[in-house]
CSV table of C-alpha atoms in Angstrom, one decimal:
chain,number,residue,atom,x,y,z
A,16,UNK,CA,-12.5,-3.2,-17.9
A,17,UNK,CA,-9.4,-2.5,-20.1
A,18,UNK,CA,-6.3,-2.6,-18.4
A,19,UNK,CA,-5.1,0.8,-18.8
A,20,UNK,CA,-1.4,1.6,-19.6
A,21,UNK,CA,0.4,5.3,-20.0
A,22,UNK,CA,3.6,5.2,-22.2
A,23,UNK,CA,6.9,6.6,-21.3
A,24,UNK,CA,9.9,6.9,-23.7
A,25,UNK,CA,12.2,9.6,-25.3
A,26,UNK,CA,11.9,8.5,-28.6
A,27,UNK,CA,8.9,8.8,-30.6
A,28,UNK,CA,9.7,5.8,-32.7
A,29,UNK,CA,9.8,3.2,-29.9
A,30,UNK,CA,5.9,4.8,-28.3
A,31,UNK,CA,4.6,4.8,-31.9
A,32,UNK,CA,5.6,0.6,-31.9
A,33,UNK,CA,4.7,0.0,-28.4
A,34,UNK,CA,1.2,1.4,-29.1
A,35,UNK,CA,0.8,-0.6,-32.3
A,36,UNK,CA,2.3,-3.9,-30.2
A,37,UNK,CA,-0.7,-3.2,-27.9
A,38,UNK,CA,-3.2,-2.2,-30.1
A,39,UNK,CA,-4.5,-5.4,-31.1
A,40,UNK,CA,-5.3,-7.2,-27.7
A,41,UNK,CA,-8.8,-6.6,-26.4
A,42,UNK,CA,-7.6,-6.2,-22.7
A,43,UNK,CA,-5.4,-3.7,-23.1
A,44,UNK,CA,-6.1,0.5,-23.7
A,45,UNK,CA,-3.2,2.7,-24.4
A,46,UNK,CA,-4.2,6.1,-22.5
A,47,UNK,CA,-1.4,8.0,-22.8
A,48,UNK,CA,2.3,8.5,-24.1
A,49,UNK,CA,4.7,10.9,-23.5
A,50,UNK,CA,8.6,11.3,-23.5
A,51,UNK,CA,9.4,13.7,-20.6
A,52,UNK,CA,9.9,12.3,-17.4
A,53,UNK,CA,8.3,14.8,-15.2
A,54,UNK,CA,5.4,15.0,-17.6
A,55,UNK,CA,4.6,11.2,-17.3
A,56,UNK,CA,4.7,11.7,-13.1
A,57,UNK,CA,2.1,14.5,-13.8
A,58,UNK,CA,-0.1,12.4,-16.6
A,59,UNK,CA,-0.4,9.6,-14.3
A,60,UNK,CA,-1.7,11.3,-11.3
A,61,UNK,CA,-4.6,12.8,-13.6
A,62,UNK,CA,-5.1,9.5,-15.7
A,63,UNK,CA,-4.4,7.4,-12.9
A,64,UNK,CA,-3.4,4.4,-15.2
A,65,UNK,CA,-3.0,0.4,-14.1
A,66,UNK,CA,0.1,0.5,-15.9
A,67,UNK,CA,3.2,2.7,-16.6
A,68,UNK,CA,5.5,1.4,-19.2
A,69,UNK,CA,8.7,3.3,-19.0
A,70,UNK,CA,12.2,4.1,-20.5
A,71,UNK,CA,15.2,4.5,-17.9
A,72,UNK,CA,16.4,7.7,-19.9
A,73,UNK,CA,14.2,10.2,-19.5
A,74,UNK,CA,14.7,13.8,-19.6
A,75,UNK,CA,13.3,15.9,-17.2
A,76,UNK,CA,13.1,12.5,-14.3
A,77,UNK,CA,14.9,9.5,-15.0
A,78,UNK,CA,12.7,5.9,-15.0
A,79,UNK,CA,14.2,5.1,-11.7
A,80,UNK,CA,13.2,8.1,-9.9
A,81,UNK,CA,9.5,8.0,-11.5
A,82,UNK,CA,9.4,4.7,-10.3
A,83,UNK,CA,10.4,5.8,-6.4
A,84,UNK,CA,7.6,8.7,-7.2
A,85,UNK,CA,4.8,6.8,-8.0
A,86,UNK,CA,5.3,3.6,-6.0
A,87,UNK,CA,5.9,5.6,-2.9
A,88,UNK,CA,3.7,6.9,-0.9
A,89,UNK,CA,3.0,10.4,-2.8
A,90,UNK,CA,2.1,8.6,-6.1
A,91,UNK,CA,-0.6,7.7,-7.7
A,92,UNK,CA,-2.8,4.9,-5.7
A,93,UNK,CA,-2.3,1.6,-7.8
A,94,UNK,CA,0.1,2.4,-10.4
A,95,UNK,CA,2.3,-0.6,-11.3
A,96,UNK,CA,6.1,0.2,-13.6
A,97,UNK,CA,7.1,-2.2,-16.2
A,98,UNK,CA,10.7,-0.8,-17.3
A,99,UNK,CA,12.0,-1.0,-20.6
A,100,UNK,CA,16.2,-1.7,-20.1
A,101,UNK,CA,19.0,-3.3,-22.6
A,102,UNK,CA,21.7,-4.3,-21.2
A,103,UNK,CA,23.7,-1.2,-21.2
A,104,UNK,CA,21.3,0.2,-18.7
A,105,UNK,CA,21.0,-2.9,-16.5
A,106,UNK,CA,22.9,-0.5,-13.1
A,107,UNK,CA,20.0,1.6,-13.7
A,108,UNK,CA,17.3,-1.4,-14.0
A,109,UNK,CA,18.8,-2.6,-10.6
A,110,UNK,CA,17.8,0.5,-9.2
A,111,UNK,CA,14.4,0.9,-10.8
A,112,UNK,CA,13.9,-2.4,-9.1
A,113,UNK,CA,14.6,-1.4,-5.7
A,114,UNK,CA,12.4,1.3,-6.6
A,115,UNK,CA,9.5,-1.2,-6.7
A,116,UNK,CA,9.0,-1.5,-10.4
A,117,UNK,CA,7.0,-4.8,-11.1
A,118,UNK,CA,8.3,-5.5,-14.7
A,119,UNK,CA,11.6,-5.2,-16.6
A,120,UNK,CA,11.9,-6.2,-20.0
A,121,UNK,CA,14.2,-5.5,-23.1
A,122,UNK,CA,13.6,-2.3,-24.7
A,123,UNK,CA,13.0,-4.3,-27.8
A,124,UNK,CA,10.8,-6.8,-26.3
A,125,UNK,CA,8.7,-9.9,-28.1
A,126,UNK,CA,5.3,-8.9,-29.5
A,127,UNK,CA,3.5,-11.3,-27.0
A,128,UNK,CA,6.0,-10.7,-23.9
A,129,UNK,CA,5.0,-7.1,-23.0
A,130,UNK,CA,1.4,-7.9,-22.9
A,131,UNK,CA,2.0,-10.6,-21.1
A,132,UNK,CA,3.8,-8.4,-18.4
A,133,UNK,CA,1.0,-6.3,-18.0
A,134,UNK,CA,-1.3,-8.9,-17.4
A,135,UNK,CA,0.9,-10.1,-14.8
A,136,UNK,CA,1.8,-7.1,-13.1
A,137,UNK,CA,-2.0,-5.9,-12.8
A,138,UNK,CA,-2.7,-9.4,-11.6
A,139,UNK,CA,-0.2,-8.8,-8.5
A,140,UNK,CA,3.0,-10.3,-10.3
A,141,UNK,CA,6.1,-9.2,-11.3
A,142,UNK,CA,7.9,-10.4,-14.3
A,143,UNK,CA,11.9,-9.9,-15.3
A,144,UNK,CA,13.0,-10.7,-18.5
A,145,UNK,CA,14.9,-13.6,-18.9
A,146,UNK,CA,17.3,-11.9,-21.3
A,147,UNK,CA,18.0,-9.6,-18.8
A,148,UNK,CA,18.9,-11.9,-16.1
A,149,UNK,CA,23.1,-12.4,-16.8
A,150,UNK,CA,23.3,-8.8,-17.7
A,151,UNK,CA,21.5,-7.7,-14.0
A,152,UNK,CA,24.0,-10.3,-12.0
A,153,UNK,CA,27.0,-8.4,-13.9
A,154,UNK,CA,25.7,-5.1,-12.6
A,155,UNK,CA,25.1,-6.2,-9.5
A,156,UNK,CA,28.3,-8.1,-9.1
A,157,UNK,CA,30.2,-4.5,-10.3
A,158,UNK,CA,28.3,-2.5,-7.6
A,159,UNK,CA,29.0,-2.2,-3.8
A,160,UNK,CA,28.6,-5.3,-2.6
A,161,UNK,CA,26.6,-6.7,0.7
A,162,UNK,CA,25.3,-4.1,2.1
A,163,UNK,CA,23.5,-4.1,6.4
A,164,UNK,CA,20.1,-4.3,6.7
A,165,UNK,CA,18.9,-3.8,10.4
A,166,UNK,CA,15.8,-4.8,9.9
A,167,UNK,CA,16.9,-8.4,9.0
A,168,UNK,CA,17.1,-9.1,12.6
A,169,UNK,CA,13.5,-8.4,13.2
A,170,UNK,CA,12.4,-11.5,10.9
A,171,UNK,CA,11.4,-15.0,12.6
A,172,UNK,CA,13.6,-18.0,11.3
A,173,UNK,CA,10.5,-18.8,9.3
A,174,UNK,CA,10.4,-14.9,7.8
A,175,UNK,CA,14.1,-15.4,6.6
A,176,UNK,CA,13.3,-18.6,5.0
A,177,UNK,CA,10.4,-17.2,2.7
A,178,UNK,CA,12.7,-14.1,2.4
A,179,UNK,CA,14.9,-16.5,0.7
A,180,UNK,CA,12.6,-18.4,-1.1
A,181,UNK,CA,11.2,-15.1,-2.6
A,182,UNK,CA,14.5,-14.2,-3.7
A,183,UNK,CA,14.9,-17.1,-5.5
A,184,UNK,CA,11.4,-16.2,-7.8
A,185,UNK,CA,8.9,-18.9,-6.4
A,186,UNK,CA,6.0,-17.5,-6.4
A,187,UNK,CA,3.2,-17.8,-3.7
A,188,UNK,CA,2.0,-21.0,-4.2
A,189,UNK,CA,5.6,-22.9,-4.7
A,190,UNK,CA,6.4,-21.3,-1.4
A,191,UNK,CA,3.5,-22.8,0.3
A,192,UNK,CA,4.2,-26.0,-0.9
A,193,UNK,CA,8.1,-25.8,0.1
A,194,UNK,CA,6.9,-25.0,3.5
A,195,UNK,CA,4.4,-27.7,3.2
A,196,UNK,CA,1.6,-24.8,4.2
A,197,UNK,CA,-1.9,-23.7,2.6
A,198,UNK,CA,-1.3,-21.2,0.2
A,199,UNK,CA,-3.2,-18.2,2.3
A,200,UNK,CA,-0.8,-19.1,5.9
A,201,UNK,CA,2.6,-18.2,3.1
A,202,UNK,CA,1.1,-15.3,1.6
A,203,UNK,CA,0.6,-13.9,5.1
A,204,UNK,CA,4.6,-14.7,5.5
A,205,UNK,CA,5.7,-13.0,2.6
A,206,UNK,CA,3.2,-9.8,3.6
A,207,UNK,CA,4.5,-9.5,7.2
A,208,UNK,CA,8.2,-9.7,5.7
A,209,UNK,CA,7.4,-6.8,3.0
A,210,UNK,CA,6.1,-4.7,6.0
A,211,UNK,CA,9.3,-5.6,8.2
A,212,UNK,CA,11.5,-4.9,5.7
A,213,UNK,CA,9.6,-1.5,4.2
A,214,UNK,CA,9.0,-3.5,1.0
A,215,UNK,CA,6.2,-2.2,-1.3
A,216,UNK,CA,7.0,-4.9,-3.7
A,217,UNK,CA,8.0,-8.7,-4.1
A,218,UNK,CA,10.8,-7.8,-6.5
A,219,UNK,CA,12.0,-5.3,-4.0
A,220,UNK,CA,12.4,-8.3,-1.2
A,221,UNK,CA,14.3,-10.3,-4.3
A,222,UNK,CA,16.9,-6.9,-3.9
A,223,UNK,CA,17.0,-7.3,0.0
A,224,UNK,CA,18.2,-10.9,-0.2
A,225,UNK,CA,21.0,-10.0,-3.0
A,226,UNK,CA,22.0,-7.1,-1.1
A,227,UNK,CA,22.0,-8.3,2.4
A,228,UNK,CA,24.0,-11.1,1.2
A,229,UNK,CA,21.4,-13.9,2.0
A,230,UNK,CA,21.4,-14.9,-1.5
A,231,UNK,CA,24.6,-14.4,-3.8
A,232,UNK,CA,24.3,-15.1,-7.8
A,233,UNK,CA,25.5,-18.1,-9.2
A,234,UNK,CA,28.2,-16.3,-10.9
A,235,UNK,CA,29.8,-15.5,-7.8
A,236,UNK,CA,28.9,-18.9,-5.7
């Protein structure tokens, strides 16, 4: 089966060259495109795709809160977010990511990087764009700082550490071998964290351990 993706974005332009970027991989079905917020919430709870790849600008519903919408709870069951950000827009990438988007990558992308994200994301993974990466420490260095989080005191010593480790982008298998345990005993870790934590996503537990102040970025080490 195809791996289904609905397109969101303002601008005809940019959905016309995402669909042609996609068109040619065999894996992959466009289903949908629109450029109204609100509209996108309502075309994927009837065409229910793997996939939305969204703008942050949106009228009608920003990217960030059509993130919160259909990762929460009342959303559609399954639906990953891959967010299209520059670096003007990186505050509001931050946020999608707390949100519990899976993806963010530059509005104008590589040809091969976007379908590489969706792969990813369906898979279970989460991909940022590395050219995103100093412009997302600037905005979070600019916001409010370390912020409390109660429910950091309900983790074991063990729970903090993968917290950490998370944070840091190993994924599952590093972790395991880090902690010198199988691969299945660390992905039980990092699950009873996300439920502590109220974590629907791994690169929401990478914003817990910025926020908290567990980890700080380099830039301000």
């Amino acid at each position: 089966m195809p791996i289904e993706v609905l397109l969101a974005h303002p601008h005809p332009s940019v959905r016309v060259a995402l669909a042609g970027l996609l068109g040619g991989e065999g894996d992959i079905e466009v289903v949908g495109e629109c450029g109204d917020g609100r509209r996108a919430q309502d075309m994927a709870g009837r065409l229910l795709p793997d996939v939305l790849v969204t703008g942050l600008r949106l009228p009608g519903l920003d990217g960030v809160e059509l993130t919160r919408r259909l990762v929460g709870g009342s959303g559609p069951h399954g639906v990953r977010v891959v967010v299209l950000a520059d670096g003007a827009s990186c505050v509001l990438a931050f946020d999608a990511l707390r949100a519990g988007a899976r993806g963010l990558l530059c509005q104008d992308t590589d040809a091969d990087e976007l379908p590489r994200a969706l792969r990813l994301v369906t898979g279970g993974g989460a991909l940022v764009s590395p050219r995103l990466t100093g412009p997302l420490i600037d905005a979070f260095l600019r916001g409010p700082g370390i912020t409390d989080v109660p429910a950091l005191d309900s983790l074991t010593a063990r729970e903090r550490q993968v917290l950490s480790l998370v944070g840091t982008g190993l994924s599952t298998q590093e972790i395991a071998d880090r902690l010198v345990v199988a691969e299945v005993t660390a992905k039980t870790h990092v699950r009873r964290t996300m439920v502590k934590l109220g974590a629907r996503t791994r690169t929401q537990l990478v914003a817990i351990a910025y926020e908290s102040g567990m980890l700080r970025p380099r830039s301000a080490r």
